[in-house]
Tab-separated table of C-alpha atoms in Angstrom:
chain	number	residue	atom	x	y	z
A	283	MET	CA	-114.436	-142.788	220.849
A	284	ALA	CA	-116.928	-145.399	221.904
A	285	THR	CA	-115.582	-148.890	222.453
A	286	LYS	CA	-118.792	-150.710	223.178
A	287	ALA	CA	-118.682	-154.283	221.909
A	288	LYS	CA	-120.788	-154.846	218.822
A	289	LYS	CA	-123.620	-157.323	218.734
A	290	LYS	CA	-122.509	-160.542	217.108
A	291	ARG	CA	-123.994	-161.090	213.695
A	292	LYS	CA	-126.014	-164.219	213.058
A	293	PRO	CA	-123.597	-166.655	211.417
A	294	TRP	CA	-126.068	-167.941	208.840
A	295	LYS	CA	-126.631	-164.504	207.343
A	296	TRP	CA	-125.479	-164.360	203.709
A	297	VAL	CA	-123.564	-161.099	203.555
A	298	LEU	CA	-121.743	-160.801	200.220
A	299	SER	CA	-121.462	-157.660	198.177
A	300	GLY	CA	-124.501	-157.060	196.005
A	301	PHE	CA	-122.275	-156.495	193.015
A	302	LEU	CA	-120.385	-159.741	193.442
A	303	VAL	CA	-123.696	-161.542	193.798
A	304	VAL	CA	-124.814	-159.989	190.512
A	305	ILE	CA	-121.683	-161.418	188.914
A	306	VAL	CA	-122.211	-164.840	190.502
A	307	ILE	CA	-125.815	-165.120	189.359
A	308	ALA	CA	-124.982	-163.735	185.949
A	309	ILE	CA	-122.649	-166.639	185.312
A	310	ALA	CA	-125.576	-169.048	185.353
A	311	GLY	CA	-127.305	-166.871	182.789
A	312	LEU	CA	-124.468	-167.245	180.326
A	313	VAL	CA	-125.951	-170.605	179.429
A	314	TYR	CA	-129.132	-168.864	178.308
A	315	TRP	CA	-128.003	-165.509	177.015
A	316	GLY	CA	-124.536	-166.196	175.637
A	317	THR	CA	-122.904	-163.253	173.946
A	318	GLY	CA	-125.275	-160.552	175.222
A	319	VAL	CA	-124.599	-161.190	178.905
A	320	TYR	CA	-120.946	-161.934	178.251
A	321	ASN	CA	-120.565	-158.466	176.739
A	322	SER	CA	-122.440	-156.890	179.653
A	323	LEU	CA	-120.001	-158.478	182.093
A	324	ASP	CA	-117.064	-157.487	179.912
A	325	ASN	CA	-118.197	-153.848	180.120
A	326	PHE	CA	-117.393	-153.878	183.840
A	327	SER	CA	-113.727	-153.602	182.844
A	328	LYS	CA	-113.007	-150.094	181.563
A	329	ASN	CA	-110.238	-149.094	179.204
A	330	LYS	CA	-107.796	-146.364	180.231
A	331	GLU	CA	-109.735	-143.616	178.440
A	332	ASP	CA	-113.037	-144.492	180.140
A	333	SER	CA	-111.639	-145.337	183.565
A	334	ARG	CA	-111.924	-143.082	186.622
A	335	PHE	CA	-108.388	-144.166	187.378
A	336	GLY	CA	-106.838	-143.645	183.938
A	337	GLN	CA	-104.154	-141.335	185.351
A	338	PHE	CA	-102.699	-144.195	187.375
A	339	ASP	CA	-100.470	-146.903	185.983
A	340	ASN	CA	-97.773	-149.260	187.207
A	341	ASN	CA	-95.268	-146.405	187.200
A	342	THR	CA	-97.206	-144.160	189.589
A	343	THR	CA	-96.870	-146.462	192.565
A	344	THR	CA	-94.294	-148.883	193.897
A	345	ALA	CA	-97.057	-151.292	194.857
A	346	GLN	CA	-96.819	-154.585	193.020
A	347	ALA	CA	-99.814	-156.759	192.238
A	348	PRO	CA	-99.931	-160.183	193.940
A	349	PRO	CA	-99.541	-163.337	191.849
A	350	LYS	CA	-102.455	-163.992	189.503
A	351	TRP	CA	-105.160	-166.202	190.955
A	352	GLU	CA	-105.055	-169.652	189.379
A	353	GLY	CA	-108.316	-170.893	190.876
A	354	LYS	CA	-106.939	-173.249	193.547
A	355	GLU	CA	-105.605	-170.894	196.217
A	356	ARG	CA	-107.475	-168.395	198.398
A	357	VAL	CA	-108.767	-165.369	196.494
A	358	ASN	CA	-109.508	-161.972	198.013
A	359	ILE	CA	-111.607	-159.236	196.396
A	360	LEU	CA	-111.598	-155.608	197.547
A	361	LEU	CA	-115.040	-153.970	197.338
A	362	LEU	CA	-114.915	-150.182	197.213
A	363	GLY	CA	-117.778	-147.719	197.391
A	364	GLY	CA	-116.708	-144.219	196.350
A	365	ASP	CA	-118.109	-140.843	197.354
A	366	ALA	CA	-117.724	-138.620	194.279
A	367	ARG	CA	-119.711	-135.652	195.597
A	368	GLY	CA	-118.273	-132.230	194.897
A	369	LEU	CA	-115.337	-133.492	192.845
A	370	GLU	CA	-114.083	-131.928	189.659
A	371	GLU	CA	-113.514	-133.896	186.475
A	372	ASN	CA	-110.664	-136.418	186.733
A	373	GLN	CA	-110.573	-136.174	190.528
A	374	VAL	CA	-110.627	-139.553	192.288
A	375	PRO	CA	-113.105	-139.965	195.177
A	376	ARG	CA	-112.108	-141.407	198.521
A	377	SER	CA	-113.425	-144.819	199.468
A	378	ASP	CA	-116.620	-144.324	201.468
A	379	SER	CA	-117.001	-148.078	202.065
A	380	ILE	CA	-114.249	-150.710	202.137
A	381	LEU	CA	-114.978	-154.440	202.282
A	382	ILE	CA	-112.982	-157.558	201.489
A	383	ALA	CA	-114.605	-160.799	200.349
A	384	SER	CA	-112.323	-163.810	200.847
A	385	PHE	CA	-112.985	-167.222	199.276
A	386	ASP	CA	-111.241	-170.544	199.907
A	387	PRO	CA	-111.812	-172.796	196.859
A	388	VAL	CA	-110.766	-175.905	198.829
A	389	THR	CA	-113.052	-175.577	201.858
A	390	LYS	CA	-115.732	-173.590	199.951
A	391	LYS	CA	-115.861	-171.057	202.796
A	392	ALA	CA	-116.328	-167.316	202.271
A	393	HIS	CA	-115.546	-164.573	204.784
A	394	LEU	CA	-116.360	-160.864	204.703
A	395	PHE	CA	-114.320	-158.108	206.351
A	396	SER	CA	-115.333	-154.448	206.597
A	397	VAL	CA	-112.647	-151.809	207.175
A	398	LEU	CA	-113.417	-148.586	209.041
A	399	ARG	CA	-112.640	-145.842	206.529
A	400	ASP	CA	-110.790	-143.584	209.007
A	401	THR	CA	-108.291	-146.274	209.981
A	402	TYR	CA	-104.853	-144.622	210.068
A	403	VAL	CA	-102.304	-146.801	208.273
A	404	ASP	CA	-99.062	-146.820	206.307
A	405	ILE	CA	-99.689	-146.108	202.614
A	406	GLU	CA	-96.696	-147.275	200.619
A	407	GLY	CA	-94.807	-144.346	199.134
A	408	HIS	CA	-96.989	-141.751	200.881
A	409	GLY	CA	-96.395	-142.148	204.610
A	410	LYS	CA	-99.284	-142.422	207.062
A	411	GLY	CA	-102.862	-141.561	206.155
A	412	ARG	CA	-106.495	-142.582	206.362
A	413	ILE	CA	-106.994	-145.845	204.538
A	414	ASN	CA	-109.778	-144.380	202.395
A	415	THR	CA	-107.279	-141.995	200.758
A	416	ALA	CA	-105.087	-144.742	199.288
A	417	ILE	CA	-107.223	-144.926	196.147
A	418	THR	CA	-106.786	-141.177	195.546
A	419	LEU	CA	-103.013	-141.479	195.785
A	420	GLY	CA	-102.389	-144.534	193.631
A	421	GLY	CA	-105.684	-145.843	192.323
A	422	PRO	CA	-107.154	-149.296	193.004
A	423	GLN	CA	-103.757	-151.001	192.873
A	424	LEU	CA	-102.446	-148.973	195.809
A	425	ALA	CA	-105.767	-149.427	197.622
A	426	MET	CA	-105.444	-153.215	197.263
A	427	LYS	CA	-101.856	-153.091	198.518
A	428	THR	CA	-102.725	-150.861	201.491
A	429	VAL	CA	-105.712	-152.907	202.620
A	430	GLY	CA	-103.793	-156.133	202.026
A	431	ASP	CA	-100.905	-154.902	204.179
A	432	LEU	CA	-103.324	-154.072	206.991
A	433	LEU	CA	-105.027	-157.474	206.956
A	434	GLY	CA	-101.975	-159.529	206.011
A	435	LEU	CA	-103.643	-160.774	202.814
A	436	ASP	CA	-102.826	-160.755	199.116
A	437	ILE	CA	-105.723	-159.019	197.362
A	438	GLN	CA	-105.994	-159.988	193.707
A	439	TYR	CA	-109.092	-158.133	192.548
A	440	TYR	CA	-111.181	-155.046	193.174
A	441	VAL	CA	-114.736	-153.975	192.366
A	442	TYR	CA	-115.497	-150.263	192.563
A	443	THR	CA	-118.770	-148.350	192.356
A	444	ASP	CA	-120.187	-145.040	193.564
A	445	PHE	CA	-123.459	-143.826	195.097
A	446	GLU	CA	-125.275	-143.835	191.764
A	447	GLY	CA	-124.164	-147.382	190.997
A	448	PHE	CA	-125.559	-148.616	194.306
A	449	LYS	CA	-128.874	-146.865	193.652
A	450	ALA	CA	-129.033	-148.334	190.131
A	451	LEU	CA	-128.543	-151.855	191.466
A	452	VAL	CA	-131.319	-151.573	194.055
A	453	ASP	CA	-133.715	-149.962	191.576
A	454	SER	CA	-132.963	-152.590	188.917
A	455	ILE	CA	-134.193	-155.383	191.221
A	456	GLY	CA	-137.347	-153.497	192.207
A	457	GLY	CA	-136.141	-152.269	195.584
A	458	VAL	CA	-135.698	-154.259	198.793
A	459	TYR	CA	-138.101	-154.690	201.715
A	460	PHE	CA	-136.172	-153.936	204.881
A	461	ASP	CA	-136.796	-153.082	208.535
A	462	VAL	CA	-135.369	-149.632	209.287
A	463	GLU	CA	-134.611	-149.812	212.995
A	464	LYS	CA	-135.150	-146.132	213.839
A	465	ASP	CA	-135.900	-142.715	212.365
A	466	MET	CA	-132.898	-141.386	210.457
A	467	HIS	CA	-132.487	-137.729	209.514
A	468	TYR	CA	-129.519	-135.716	208.264
A	469	THR	CA	-129.273	-132.577	206.139
A	470	ASP	CA	-126.170	-131.897	204.054
A	471	ASN	CA	-126.199	-128.563	202.259
A	472	ALA	CA	-122.773	-129.173	200.758
A	473	ASP	CA	-124.218	-131.168	197.848
A	474	LYS	CA	-127.361	-129.055	197.441
A	475	ASN	CA	-129.308	-131.568	199.561
A	476	LYS	CA	-129.103	-134.270	196.878
A	477	TYR	CA	-128.057	-136.851	199.455
A	478	ASP	CA	-130.047	-135.757	202.492
A	479	ILE	CA	-131.260	-138.577	204.739
A	480	ASP	CA	-134.914	-138.747	205.780
A	481	LEU	CA	-136.120	-142.217	206.794
A	482	LYS	CA	-138.913	-143.344	209.088
A	483	LYS	CA	-138.654	-146.340	211.378
A	484	GLY	CA	-140.357	-149.542	210.241
A	485	TYR	CA	-140.537	-152.314	207.670
A	486	GLN	CA	-140.777	-150.799	204.199
A	487	LEU	CA	-139.763	-151.016	200.562
A	488	LEU	CA	-136.483	-149.164	200.022
A	489	ASP	CA	-135.807	-147.994	196.481
A	490	GLY	CA	-132.297	-147.045	195.402
A	491	ASP	CA	-132.444	-143.559	196.902
A	492	LYS	CA	-133.844	-144.698	200.264
A	493	ALA	CA	-131.457	-147.672	200.387
A	494	LEU	CA	-128.499	-145.346	199.898
A	495	GLN	CA	-129.754	-143.168	202.737
A	496	TYR	CA	-129.957	-146.198	205.002
A	497	VAL	CA	-126.454	-147.548	204.332
A	498	ARG	CA	-124.897	-144.067	204.571
A	499	PHE	CA	-126.423	-142.981	207.883
A	500	ARG	CA	-123.746	-142.590	210.570
A	501	HIS	CA	-125.057	-139.815	212.784
A	502	ASP	CA	-125.610	-141.760	215.982
A	503	ALA	CA	-123.570	-142.721	219.029
A	504	MET	CA	-121.515	-145.419	217.304
A	505	SER	CA	-121.059	-143.544	214.018
A	506	ASP	CA	-119.127	-145.568	211.413
A	507	PHE	CA	-119.160	-148.706	213.589
A	508	THR	CA	-122.918	-149.152	213.250
A	509	ARG	CA	-122.881	-147.862	209.678
A	510	THR	CA	-120.651	-150.706	208.483
A	511	GLU	CA	-122.915	-153.111	210.341
A	512	ARG	CA	-125.949	-151.720	208.518
A	513	GLN	CA	-124.147	-152.050	205.211
A	514	ARG	CA	-123.419	-155.729	205.771
A	515	GLU	CA	-127.019	-156.414	206.777
A	516	PHE	CA	-128.548	-154.572	203.840
A	517	LEU	CA	-126.203	-156.180	201.321
A	518	GLY	CA	-127.323	-159.493	202.775
A	519	ALA	CA	-130.928	-158.555	201.985
A	520	VAL	CA	-129.931	-157.565	198.443
A	521	ALA	CA	-128.175	-160.880	197.994
A	522	ASP	CA	-131.188	-162.792	199.327
A	523	LYS	CA	-133.474	-161.097	196.815
A	524	LEU	CA	-131.065	-161.738	193.961
A	525	LYS	CA	-130.878	-165.415	194.879
A	526	SER	CA	-134.542	-166.122	195.534
A	527	GLY	CA	-136.715	-163.692	193.627
A	528	TRP	CA	-134.568	-162.583	190.744
A	529	ASN	CA	-135.845	-163.325	187.233
A	530	ILE	CA	-133.047	-164.552	184.987
A	531	VAL	CA	-134.799	-163.018	182.002
A	532	GLN	CA	-133.967	-159.568	183.425
A	533	MET	CA	-130.281	-160.325	183.956
A	534	LYS	CA	-128.878	-158.395	181.021
A	535	LYS	CA	-131.041	-155.387	181.919
A	536	ILE	CA	-129.697	-155.408	185.501
A	537	LEU	CA	-126.094	-155.741	184.402
A	538	ASP	CA	-126.450	-152.978	181.822
A	539	SER	CA	-128.030	-150.656	184.414
A	540	VAL	CA	-125.069	-150.932	186.805
A	541	SER	CA	-122.271	-151.270	184.253
A	542	PRO	CA	-121.645	-147.519	183.779
A	543	TYR	CA	-120.906	-147.172	187.480
A	544	ILE	CA	-118.688	-150.226	188.033
A	545	GLU	CA	-114.981	-150.671	187.506
A	546	THR	CA	-113.028	-153.843	188.166
A	547	ASN	CA	-109.893	-155.668	187.127
A	548	LEU	CA	-111.899	-158.893	186.916
A	549	GLN	CA	-111.971	-160.342	183.431
A	550	VAL	CA	-114.920	-162.453	182.326
A	551	THR	CA	-112.785	-165.592	182.675
A	552	ASP	CA	-112.126	-164.591	186.316
A	553	MET	CA	-115.852	-164.040	186.810
A	554	LEU	CA	-116.568	-167.512	185.476
A	555	LYS	CA	-114.254	-169.089	188.049
A	556	LEU	CA	-115.483	-166.858	190.857
A	557	GLY	CA	-119.085	-167.439	189.843
A	558	GLN	CA	-118.794	-171.179	190.277
A	559	LEU	CA	-116.855	-170.722	193.515
A	560	GLY	CA	-119.515	-168.334	194.827
A	561	VAL	CA	-122.301	-170.789	194.062
A	562	ASP	CA	-120.440	-173.596	195.843
A	563	SER	CA	-119.379	-171.515	198.875
A	564	HIS	CA	-121.163	-170.429	202.037
A	565	LEU	CA	-120.536	-167.443	204.275
A	566	ALA	CA	-118.508	-168.749	207.217
A	567	GLY	CA	-117.933	-165.499	209.100
A	568	THR	CA	-117.520	-161.721	209.140
A	569	GLN	CA	-115.283	-159.309	211.012
A	570	GLN	CA	-114.845	-155.570	211.494
A	571	ILE	CA	-111.346	-154.189	210.897
A	572	PRO	CA	-109.840	-153.088	213.209
A	573	PRO	CA	-111.617	-155.161	215.871
A	574	MET	CA	-112.999	-153.114	218.740
A	575	ASP	CA	-110.387	-154.390	221.198
A	576	ASN	CA	-107.536	-153.364	218.869
A	577	ILE	CA	-108.575	-149.756	218.263
A	578	ALA	CA	-106.429	-146.877	219.493
A	579	GLU	CA	-107.740	-143.324	219.769
A	580	GLU	CA	-105.477	-140.990	217.787
A	581	HIS	CA	-105.599	-137.412	216.524
A	582	VAL	CA	-103.861	-136.045	213.455
A	583	GLY	CA	-103.939	-132.336	212.749
A	584	GLY	CA	-106.667	-131.950	215.342
A	585	ALA	CA	-108.906	-134.561	213.683
A	586	ALA	CA	-109.761	-137.947	215.186
A	587	VAL	CA	-108.558	-141.054	213.360
A	588	ILE	CA	-108.724	-144.766	214.138
A	589	GLY	CA	-105.392	-146.244	215.112
A	590	VAL	CA	-104.358	-149.882	215.421
A	591	ARG	CA	-102.916	-150.905	218.778
A	592	ASP	CA	-101.103	-154.000	217.519
A	593	LEU	CA	-100.801	-154.728	213.796
A	594	ASP	CA	-99.504	-158.273	214.288
A	595	GLU	CA	-102.432	-159.032	216.579
A	596	LEU	CA	-104.841	-157.664	213.961
A	597	LYS	CA	-103.371	-159.901	211.256
A	598	ALA	CA	-103.558	-162.889	213.613
A	599	SER	CA	-107.230	-162.152	214.268
A	600	VAL	CA	-107.881	-162.147	210.519
A	601	GLN	CA	-106.282	-165.586	210.218
A	602	ASP	CA	-108.337	-166.787	213.189
A	603	THR	CA	-111.516	-165.618	211.462
A	604	LEU	CA	-110.526	-167.315	208.214
A	605	ALA	CA	-109.936	-170.577	210.077
A	606	LYS	CA	-113.401	-170.561	211.651
A	607	ASP	CA	-116.832	-171.420	210.345
A	608	ASP	CA	-119.598	-169.771	212.341
A	609	THR	CA	-122.193	-171.982	210.669
A	610	GLU	CA	-120.796	-175.154	212.257
A	611	THR	CA	-122.605	-176.260	215.405
A	612	THR	CA	-120.665	-177.354	218.460
A	613	PRO	CA	-121.705	-179.769	221.212
A	614	SER	CA	-123.108	-178.073	224.311
A	615	PRO	CA	-122.358	-179.501	227.776
A	616	SER	CA	-125.417	-180.968	229.461
A	617	PRO	CA	-126.302	-181.936	233.030
A	618	GLY	CA	-125.889	-185.594	232.085
A	619	ALA	CA	-122.391	-185.215	230.677
A	620	GLY	CA	-119.873	-187.575	232.226
A	621	ASN	CA	-122.409	-190.097	233.570
A	622	GLY	CA	-122.130	-192.405	230.589
A	623	THR	CA	-125.324	-191.140	228.995
A	624	ASP	CA	-125.068	-189.354	225.684
A	625	THR	CA	-127.174	-186.248	226.202
A	626	THR	CA	-125.185	-183.925	223.955
A	627	THR	CA	-127.227	-181.181	222.359
A	628	THR	CA	-126.469	-178.957	219.437
A	629	THR	CA	-127.743	-175.510	218.761
A	630	THR	CA	-129.267	-174.525	215.463
A	631	ASP	CA	-128.782	-171.109	213.854
A	632	SER	CA	-132.094	-169.975	215.288
A	633	GLY	CA	-130.887	-170.791	218.788
A	634	THR	CA	-133.123	-173.841	219.252
A	635	ALA	CA	-131.502	-176.877	220.860
A	636	GLN	CA	-131.961	-180.172	218.996
């Protein structure tokens, strides 16, 4: 397993889940569209009969939900992207992508964590397993508990979608212009080539299908490590388009287009509070979980999995990330320091000293 250090992401990059950004922006539209948009947001919550996870309830897992968020303490949202290919009816897909968005309503700082899907962890009531299987064993509640135990965080909410939901979101905003860094090709006959990857290098407009190919590609030297990095970057581009070029008149249409593919335990009242918090907050940092220096190479049943060398150290690193703000500039030492002359410089996000 490669352990090459990843390139540090630019701290000013807005990298929130596209679906959470939809919710945030939609809140502003409530002023204009009232009941119509309210109902569209309310459709994100599915009843037991319509839910992918209807077979799970509080009696199928020992995991207990954390205290309800009251709006003043830190709130953590689990973002799950499911891979439902080849499943039969009522089967629950594994989590293909796992991210956690964390907001502090006091400091107005947001942080984003991405979890490698093959991380081998304790799943309460089921022993050890890949973290992406938790949702298949106990639904979103067990997934929240498992990811929360790994990071040392209480996770109050989840937002789930699948491949088709991601494609619908990108298509509903007219696609996203993005620089594909290299040619990407992969053929998968298992799903009758529906999700083959065939991308050319270069700046181009990615529709939903091409965007899905880009964020799914993992067939290079760093595999899932670079894939999660691509996902964070592309979601940042989606968020930028939603914030700057999105027409509020189309809001209900966008929400209705993604609603069939989204499930969440967020109620509209929660979305209202999170919407205001999202508008007021800025992205203060991101982190891969587990960090590269805390990964252990392990094999289970002949298959490679991602182990954690030191769980306490991992949790401490999460708290360190939450305490930092990568957007804050720090004084840089200068040749004149210590001679009584104030020649302190600061560095802007673009790297230019001022």
